[in-house]
mmCIF file of C-alpha atoms in Angstrom:
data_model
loop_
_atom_site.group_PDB
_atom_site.id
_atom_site.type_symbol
_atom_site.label_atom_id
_atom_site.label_comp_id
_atom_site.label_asym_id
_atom_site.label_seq_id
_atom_site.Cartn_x
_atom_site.Cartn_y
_atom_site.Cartn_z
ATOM 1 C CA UNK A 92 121.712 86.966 69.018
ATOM 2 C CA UNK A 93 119.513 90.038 70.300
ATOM 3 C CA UNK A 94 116.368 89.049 71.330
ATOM 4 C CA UNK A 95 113.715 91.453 71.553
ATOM 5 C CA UNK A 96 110.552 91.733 74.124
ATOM 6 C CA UNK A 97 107.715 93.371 72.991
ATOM 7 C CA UNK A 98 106.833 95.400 76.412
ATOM 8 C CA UNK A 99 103.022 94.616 77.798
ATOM 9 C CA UNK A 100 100.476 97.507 76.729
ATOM 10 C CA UNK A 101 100.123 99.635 79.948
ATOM 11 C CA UNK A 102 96.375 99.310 81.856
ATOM 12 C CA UNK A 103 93.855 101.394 83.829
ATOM 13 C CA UNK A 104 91.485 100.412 86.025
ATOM 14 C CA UNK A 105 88.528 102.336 87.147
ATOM 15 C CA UNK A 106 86.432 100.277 90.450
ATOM 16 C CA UNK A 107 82.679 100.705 90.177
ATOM 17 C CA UNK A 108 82.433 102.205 86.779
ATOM 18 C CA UNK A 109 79.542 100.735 85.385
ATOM 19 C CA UNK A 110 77.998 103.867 86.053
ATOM 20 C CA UNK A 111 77.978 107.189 87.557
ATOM 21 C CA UNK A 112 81.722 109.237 87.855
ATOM 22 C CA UNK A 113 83.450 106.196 87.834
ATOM 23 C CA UNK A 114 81.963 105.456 83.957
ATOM 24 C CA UNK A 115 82.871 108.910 83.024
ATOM 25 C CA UNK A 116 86.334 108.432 84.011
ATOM 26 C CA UNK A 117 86.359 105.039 81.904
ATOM 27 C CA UNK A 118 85.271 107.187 79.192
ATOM 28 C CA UNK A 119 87.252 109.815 79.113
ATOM 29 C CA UNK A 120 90.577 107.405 79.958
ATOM 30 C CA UNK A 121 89.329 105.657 76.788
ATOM 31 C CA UNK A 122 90.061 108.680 75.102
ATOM 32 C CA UNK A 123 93.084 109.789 76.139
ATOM 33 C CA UNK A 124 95.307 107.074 78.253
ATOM 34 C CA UNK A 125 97.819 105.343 76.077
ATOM 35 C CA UNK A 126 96.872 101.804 77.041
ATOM 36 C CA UNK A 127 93.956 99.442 78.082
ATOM 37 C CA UNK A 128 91.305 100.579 80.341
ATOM 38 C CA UNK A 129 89.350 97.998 82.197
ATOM 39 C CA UNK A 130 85.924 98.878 83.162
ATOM 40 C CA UNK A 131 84.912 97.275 86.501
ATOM 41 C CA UNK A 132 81.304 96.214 87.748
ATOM 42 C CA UNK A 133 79.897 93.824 90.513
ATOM 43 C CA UNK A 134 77.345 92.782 88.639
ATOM 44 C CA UNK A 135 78.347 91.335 85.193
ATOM 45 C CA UNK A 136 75.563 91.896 83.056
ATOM 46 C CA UNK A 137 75.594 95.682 83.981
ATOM 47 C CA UNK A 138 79.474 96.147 83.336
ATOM 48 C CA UNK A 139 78.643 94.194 79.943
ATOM 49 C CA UNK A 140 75.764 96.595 79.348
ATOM 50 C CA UNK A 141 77.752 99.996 79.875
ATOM 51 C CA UNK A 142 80.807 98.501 77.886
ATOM 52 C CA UNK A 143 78.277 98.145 75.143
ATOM 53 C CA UNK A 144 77.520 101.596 75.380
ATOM 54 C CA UNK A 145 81.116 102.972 75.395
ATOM 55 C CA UNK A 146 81.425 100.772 72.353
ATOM 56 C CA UNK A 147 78.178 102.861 70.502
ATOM 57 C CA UNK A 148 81.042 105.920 71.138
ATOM 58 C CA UNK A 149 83.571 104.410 69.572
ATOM 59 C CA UNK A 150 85.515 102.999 72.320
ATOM 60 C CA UNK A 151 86.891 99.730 73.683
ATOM 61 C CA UNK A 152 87.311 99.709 77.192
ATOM 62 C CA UNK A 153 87.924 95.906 79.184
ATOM 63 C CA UNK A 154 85.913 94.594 81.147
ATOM 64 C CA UNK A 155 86.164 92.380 84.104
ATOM 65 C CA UNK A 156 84.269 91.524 86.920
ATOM 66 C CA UNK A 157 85.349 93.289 90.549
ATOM 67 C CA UNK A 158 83.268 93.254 93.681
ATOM 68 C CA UNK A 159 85.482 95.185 96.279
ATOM 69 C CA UNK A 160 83.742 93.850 99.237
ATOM 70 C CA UNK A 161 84.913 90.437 98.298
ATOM 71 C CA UNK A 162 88.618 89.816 97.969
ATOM 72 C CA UNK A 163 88.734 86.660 95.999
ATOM 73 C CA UNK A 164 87.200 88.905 93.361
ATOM 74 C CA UNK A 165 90.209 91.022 93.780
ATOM 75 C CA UNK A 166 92.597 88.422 93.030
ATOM 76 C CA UNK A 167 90.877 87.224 90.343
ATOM 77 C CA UNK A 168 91.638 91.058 88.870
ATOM 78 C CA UNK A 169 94.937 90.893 90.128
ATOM 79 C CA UNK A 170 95.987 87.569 88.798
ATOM 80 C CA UNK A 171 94.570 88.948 85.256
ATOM 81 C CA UNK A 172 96.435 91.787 85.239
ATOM 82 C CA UNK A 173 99.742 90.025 86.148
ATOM 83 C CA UNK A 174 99.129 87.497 83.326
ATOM 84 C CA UNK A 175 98.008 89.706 80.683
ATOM 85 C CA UNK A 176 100.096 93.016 81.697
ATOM 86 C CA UNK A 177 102.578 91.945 84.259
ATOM 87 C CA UNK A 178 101.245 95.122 86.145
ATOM 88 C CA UNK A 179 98.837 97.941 86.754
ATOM 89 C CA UNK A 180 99.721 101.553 85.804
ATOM 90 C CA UNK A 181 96.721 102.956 86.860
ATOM 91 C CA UNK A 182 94.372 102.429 89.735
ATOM 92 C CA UNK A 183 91.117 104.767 90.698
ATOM 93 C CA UNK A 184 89.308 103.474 93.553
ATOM 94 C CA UNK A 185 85.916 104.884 92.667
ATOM 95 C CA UNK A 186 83.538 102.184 94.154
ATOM 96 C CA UNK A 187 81.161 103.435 97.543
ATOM 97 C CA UNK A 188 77.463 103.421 98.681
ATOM 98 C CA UNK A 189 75.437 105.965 100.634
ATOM 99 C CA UNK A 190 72.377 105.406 102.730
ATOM 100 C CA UNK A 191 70.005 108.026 101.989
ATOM 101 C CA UNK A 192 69.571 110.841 104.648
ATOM 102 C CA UNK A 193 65.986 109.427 105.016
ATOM 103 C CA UNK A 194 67.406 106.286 105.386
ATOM 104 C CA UNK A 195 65.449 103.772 107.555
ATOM 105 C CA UNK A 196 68.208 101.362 108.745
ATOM 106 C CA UNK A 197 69.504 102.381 112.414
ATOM 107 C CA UNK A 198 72.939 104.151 112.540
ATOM 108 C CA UNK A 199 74.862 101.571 113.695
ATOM 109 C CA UNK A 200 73.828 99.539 110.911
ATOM 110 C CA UNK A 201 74.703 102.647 108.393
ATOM 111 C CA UNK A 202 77.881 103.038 110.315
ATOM 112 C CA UNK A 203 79.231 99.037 109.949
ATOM 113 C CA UNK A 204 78.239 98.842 106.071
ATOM 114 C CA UNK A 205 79.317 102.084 104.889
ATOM 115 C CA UNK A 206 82.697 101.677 106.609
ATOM 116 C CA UNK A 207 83.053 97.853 105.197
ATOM 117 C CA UNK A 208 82.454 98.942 101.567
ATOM 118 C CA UNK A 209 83.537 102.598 101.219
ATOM 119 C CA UNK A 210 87.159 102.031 103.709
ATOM 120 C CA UNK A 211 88.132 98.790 104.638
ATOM 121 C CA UNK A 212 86.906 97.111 101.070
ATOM 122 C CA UNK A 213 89.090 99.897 99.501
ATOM 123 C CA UNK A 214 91.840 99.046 101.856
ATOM 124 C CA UNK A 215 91.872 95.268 101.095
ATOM 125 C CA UNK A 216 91.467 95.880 97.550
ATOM 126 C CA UNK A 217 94.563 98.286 97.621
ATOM 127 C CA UNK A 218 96.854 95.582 99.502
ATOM 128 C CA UNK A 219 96.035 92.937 96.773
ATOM 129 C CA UNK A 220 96.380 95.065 93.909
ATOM 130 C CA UNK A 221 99.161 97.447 94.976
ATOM 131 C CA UNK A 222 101.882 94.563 94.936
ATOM 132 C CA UNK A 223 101.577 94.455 91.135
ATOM 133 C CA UNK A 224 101.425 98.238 90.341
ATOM 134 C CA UNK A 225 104.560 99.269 88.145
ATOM 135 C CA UNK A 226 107.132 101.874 89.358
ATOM 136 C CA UNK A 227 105.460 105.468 88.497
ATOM 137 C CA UNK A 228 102.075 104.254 88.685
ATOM 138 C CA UNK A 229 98.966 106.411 89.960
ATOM 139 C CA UNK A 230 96.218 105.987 92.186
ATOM 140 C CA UNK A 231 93.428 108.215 92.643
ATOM 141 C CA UNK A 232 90.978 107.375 95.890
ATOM 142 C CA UNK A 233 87.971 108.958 95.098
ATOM 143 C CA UNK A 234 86.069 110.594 97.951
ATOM 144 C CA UNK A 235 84.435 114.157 98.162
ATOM 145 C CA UNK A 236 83.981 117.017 99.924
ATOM 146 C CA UNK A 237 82.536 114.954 102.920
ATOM 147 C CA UNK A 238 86.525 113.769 102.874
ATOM 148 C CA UNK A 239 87.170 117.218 104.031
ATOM 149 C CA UNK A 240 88.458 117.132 107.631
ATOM 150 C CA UNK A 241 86.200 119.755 108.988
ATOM 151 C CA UNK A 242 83.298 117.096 108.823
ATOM 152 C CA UNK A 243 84.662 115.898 111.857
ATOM 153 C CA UNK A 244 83.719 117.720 115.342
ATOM 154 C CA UNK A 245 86.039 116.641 117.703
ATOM 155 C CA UNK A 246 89.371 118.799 117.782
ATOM 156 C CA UNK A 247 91.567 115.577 119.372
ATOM 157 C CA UNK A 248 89.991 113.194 116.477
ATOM 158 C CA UNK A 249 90.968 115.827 113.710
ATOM 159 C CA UNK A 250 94.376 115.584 115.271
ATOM 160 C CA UNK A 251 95.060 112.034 115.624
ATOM 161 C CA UNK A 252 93.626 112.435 111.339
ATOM 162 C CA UNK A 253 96.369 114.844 110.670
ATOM 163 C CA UNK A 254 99.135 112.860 112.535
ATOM 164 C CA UNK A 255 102.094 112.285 110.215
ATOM 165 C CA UNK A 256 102.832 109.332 112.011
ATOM 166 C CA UNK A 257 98.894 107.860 111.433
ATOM 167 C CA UNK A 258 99.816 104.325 110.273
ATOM 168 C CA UNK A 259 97.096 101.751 108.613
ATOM 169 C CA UNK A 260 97.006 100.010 111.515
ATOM 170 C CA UNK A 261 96.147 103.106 113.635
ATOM 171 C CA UNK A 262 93.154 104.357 111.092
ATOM 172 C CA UNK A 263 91.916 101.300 111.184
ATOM 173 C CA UNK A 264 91.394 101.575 115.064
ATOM 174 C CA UNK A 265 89.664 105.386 114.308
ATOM 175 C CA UNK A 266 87.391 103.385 112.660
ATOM 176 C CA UNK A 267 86.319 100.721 114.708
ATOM 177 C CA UNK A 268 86.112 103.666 117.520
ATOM 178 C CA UNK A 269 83.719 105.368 114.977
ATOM 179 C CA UNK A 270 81.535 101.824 114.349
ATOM 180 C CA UNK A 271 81.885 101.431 118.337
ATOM 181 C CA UNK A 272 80.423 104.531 119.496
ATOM 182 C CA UNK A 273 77.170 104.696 116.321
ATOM 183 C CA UNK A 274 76.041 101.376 118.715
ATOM 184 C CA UNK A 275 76.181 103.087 121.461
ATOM 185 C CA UNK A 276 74.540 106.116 120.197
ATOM 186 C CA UNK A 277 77.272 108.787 121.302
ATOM 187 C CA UNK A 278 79.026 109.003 117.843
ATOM 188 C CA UNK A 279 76.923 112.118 117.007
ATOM 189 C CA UNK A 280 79.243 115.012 119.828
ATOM 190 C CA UNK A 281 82.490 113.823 118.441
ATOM 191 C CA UNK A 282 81.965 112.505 114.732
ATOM 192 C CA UNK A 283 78.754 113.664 112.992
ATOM 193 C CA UNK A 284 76.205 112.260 112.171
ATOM 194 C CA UNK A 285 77.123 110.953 108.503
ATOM 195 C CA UNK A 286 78.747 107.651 108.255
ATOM 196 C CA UNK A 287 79.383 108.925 104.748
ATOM 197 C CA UNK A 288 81.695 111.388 105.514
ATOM 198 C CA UNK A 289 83.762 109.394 108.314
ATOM 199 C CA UNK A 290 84.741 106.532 105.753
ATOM 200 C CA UNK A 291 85.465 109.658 102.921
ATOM 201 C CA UNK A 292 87.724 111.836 105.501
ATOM 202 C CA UNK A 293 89.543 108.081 106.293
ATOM 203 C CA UNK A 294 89.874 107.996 102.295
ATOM 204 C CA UNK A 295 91.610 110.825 102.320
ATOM 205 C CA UNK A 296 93.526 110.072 105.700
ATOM 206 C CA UNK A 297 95.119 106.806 103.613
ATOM 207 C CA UNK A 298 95.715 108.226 100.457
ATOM 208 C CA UNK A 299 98.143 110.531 102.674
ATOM 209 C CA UNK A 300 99.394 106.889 104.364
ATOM 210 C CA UNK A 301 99.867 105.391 100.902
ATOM 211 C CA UNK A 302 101.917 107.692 99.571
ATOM 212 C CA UNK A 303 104.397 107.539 102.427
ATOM 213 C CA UNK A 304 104.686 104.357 102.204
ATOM 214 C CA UNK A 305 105.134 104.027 98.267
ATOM 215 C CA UNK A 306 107.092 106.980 97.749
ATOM 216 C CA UNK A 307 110.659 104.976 97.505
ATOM 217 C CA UNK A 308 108.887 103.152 94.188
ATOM 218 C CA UNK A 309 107.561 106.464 92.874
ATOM 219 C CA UNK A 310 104.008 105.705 92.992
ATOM 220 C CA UNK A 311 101.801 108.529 93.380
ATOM 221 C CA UNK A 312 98.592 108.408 95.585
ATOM 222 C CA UNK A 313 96.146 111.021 95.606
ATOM 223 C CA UNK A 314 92.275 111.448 97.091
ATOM 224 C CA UNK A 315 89.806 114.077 95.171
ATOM 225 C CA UNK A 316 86.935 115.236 95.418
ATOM 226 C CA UNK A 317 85.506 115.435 91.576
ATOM 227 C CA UNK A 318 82.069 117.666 92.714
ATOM 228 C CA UNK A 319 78.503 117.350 93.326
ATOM 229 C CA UNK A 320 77.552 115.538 90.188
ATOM 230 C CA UNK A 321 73.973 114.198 89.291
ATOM 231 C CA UNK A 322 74.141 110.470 90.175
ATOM 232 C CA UNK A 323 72.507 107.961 91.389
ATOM 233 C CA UNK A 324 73.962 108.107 94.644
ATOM 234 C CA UNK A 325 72.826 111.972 95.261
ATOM 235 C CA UNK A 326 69.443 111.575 93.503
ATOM 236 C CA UNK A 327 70.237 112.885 90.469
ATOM 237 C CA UNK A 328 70.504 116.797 91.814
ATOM 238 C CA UNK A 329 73.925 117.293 91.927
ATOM 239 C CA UNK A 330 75.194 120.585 89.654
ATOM 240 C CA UNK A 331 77.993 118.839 87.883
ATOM 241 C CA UNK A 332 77.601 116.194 84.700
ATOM 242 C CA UNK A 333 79.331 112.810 85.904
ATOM 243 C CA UNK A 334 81.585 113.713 82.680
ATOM 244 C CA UNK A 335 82.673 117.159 84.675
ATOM 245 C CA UNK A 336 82.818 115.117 87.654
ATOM 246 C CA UNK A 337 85.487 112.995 85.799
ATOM 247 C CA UNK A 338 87.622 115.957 85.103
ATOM 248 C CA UNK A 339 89.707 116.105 88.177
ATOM 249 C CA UNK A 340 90.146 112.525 89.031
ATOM 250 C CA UNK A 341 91.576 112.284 85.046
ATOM 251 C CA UNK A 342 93.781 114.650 85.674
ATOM 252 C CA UNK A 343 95.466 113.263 88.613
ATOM 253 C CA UNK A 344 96.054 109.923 86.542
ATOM 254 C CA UNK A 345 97.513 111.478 83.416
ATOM 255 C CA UNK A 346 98.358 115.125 83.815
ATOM 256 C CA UNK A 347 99.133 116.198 87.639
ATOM 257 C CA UNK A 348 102.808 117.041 88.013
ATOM 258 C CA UNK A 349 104.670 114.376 90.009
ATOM 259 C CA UNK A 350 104.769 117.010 92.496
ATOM 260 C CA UNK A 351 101.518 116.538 93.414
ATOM 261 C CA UNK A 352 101.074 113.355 95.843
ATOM 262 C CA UNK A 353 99.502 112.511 99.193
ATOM 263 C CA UNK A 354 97.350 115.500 98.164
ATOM 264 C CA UNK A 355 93.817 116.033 98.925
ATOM 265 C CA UNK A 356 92.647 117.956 95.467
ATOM 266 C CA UNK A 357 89.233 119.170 94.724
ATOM 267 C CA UNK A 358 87.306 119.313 91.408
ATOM 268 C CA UNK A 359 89.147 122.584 90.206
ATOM 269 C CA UNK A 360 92.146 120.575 90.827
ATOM 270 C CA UNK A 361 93.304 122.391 93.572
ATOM 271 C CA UNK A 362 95.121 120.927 96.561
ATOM 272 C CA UNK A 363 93.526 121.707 99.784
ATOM 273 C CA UNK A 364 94.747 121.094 103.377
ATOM 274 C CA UNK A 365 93.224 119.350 106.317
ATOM 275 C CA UNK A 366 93.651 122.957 108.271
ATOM 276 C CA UNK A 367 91.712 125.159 105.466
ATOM 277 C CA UNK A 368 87.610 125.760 106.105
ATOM 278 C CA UNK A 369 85.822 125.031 103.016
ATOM 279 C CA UNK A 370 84.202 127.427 101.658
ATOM 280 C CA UNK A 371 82.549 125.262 98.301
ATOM 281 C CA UNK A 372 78.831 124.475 99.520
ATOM 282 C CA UNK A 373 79.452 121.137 97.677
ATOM 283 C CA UNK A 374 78.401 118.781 100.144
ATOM 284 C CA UNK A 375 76.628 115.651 99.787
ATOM 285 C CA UNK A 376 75.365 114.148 103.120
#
């Protein structure tokens, strides 16, 4: 006797999306992906809150509870998914802070809590949820133009960056060198002085590192920059909507060719190489 399976709905989930890009990319995912969408906030009542207000659109996105910085959270999500799914289709890694360029906290305070949230909390929330993403799944890093190599001064750092060869393991140092030298005070000759952009341009360094080492199960990785939107995070004076913000990173999980991967792609969805200047004045720190 034939016994059929009915297959588990595919799922989406969007990090940090209670607001901001990250909400506009729930939104417009609710309108177009062919499967749930899980909306993702640390703080409950404000995930609740925005899912009620995709709901006054018309739409039903998920909700469940994910603070990156804490990986028991993660596993929570990940055990959810497993149960309820069996896997995750699509991942966008959306969640960051910014200290403000006024910002009265000393550097090498900026320097440890932006990297903790905006690379290594990405990191450990990619190794728990990666395992359980399906064959062909997508996953978009979000990061911006700060991500752009050229926001680093020193030639030899910008090298070891572009190394093919640049393992986790080996970023992971880059960074600690970065949070090393903001206590000593000499990070500013070699690095820059935004924190910001040093955890964005290591977004973008993984996404490359992700996709070489997920490419035998067909899972494409990708970092964009959607734009200088008006959010929160840039005081509201950004020139894009968060919904045009949304644009690129949507189109990397539902209508990029597969030939696109390990790609650095800005808002106009163009692909753009660590060695090319930018010439976009899109910057936010």
């Amino acid at each position: 006797m034939l016994v059929f399976r009915k297959m588990a709905p595919k799922v989406a989930v969007v990090t940090g999306s209670n607001k901001g890009i990250g909400f506009a990319i729930v939104r417009a995912l609710c309108k177009r992906f062919d499967g749930d969408v899980y909306l993702t906030s640390r703080d409950l009542n404000r995930g609740q809150n925005a899912v009620a207000e995709l709901n006054k659109e018309g739409l039903r996105p998920k909700y469940h509870q994910l603070d990156i910085t804490d990986p028991k959270s993660a596993e929570k999500l990940r055990d959810h998914l497993k149960e309820n799914y069996g896997g995750l289709d699509i991942l966008v890694n959306n969640a960051a802070i910014a200290f403000k360029v006024n910002a009265p906290e000393p550097v090498a305070v900026q320097a440890e809590q932006t990297l903790f949230v905006n690379y290594y909390s990405v990191l450990s929330t990619c190794e728990i949820l990666f395992p359980i993403l399906r064959n062909g799944a997508r996953v978009v890093n979000i990061t911006s133009s700060c991500g752009h190599l050229t926001k680093i001064k020193s030639e030899k750092l910008r090298n070891r960056f572009k190394d093919p060869n640049l393992t986790i393991e080996g970023l992971c140092n880059m960074m600690q060198e970065y949070i090393e030298a903001a206590k000593q005070g000499t990070q500013a000759a070699d690095w820059g002085n935004s924190s910001y952009a040093v955890a964005k341009v290591a977004i973008t360094a993984l996404s490359k590192i992700q996709q070489r080492m997920y490419a035998d199960r067909d899972i494409i990785v990708n970092a964009v920059n959607p734009g200088y939107a008006a959010t929160d995070m840039t005081l509201h004076k950004g020139r894009l909507t968060i919904d045009q913000a949304a644009v690129a990173p949507v189109y990397l999980a539902l209508d990029a060719p597969d030939s696109v991967k390990g790609q650095y792609v800005w808002k106009d969805k163009s692909a753009i190489s660590w060695e090319e200047e930018l010439a976009d004045p899109d910057y936010i720190i």
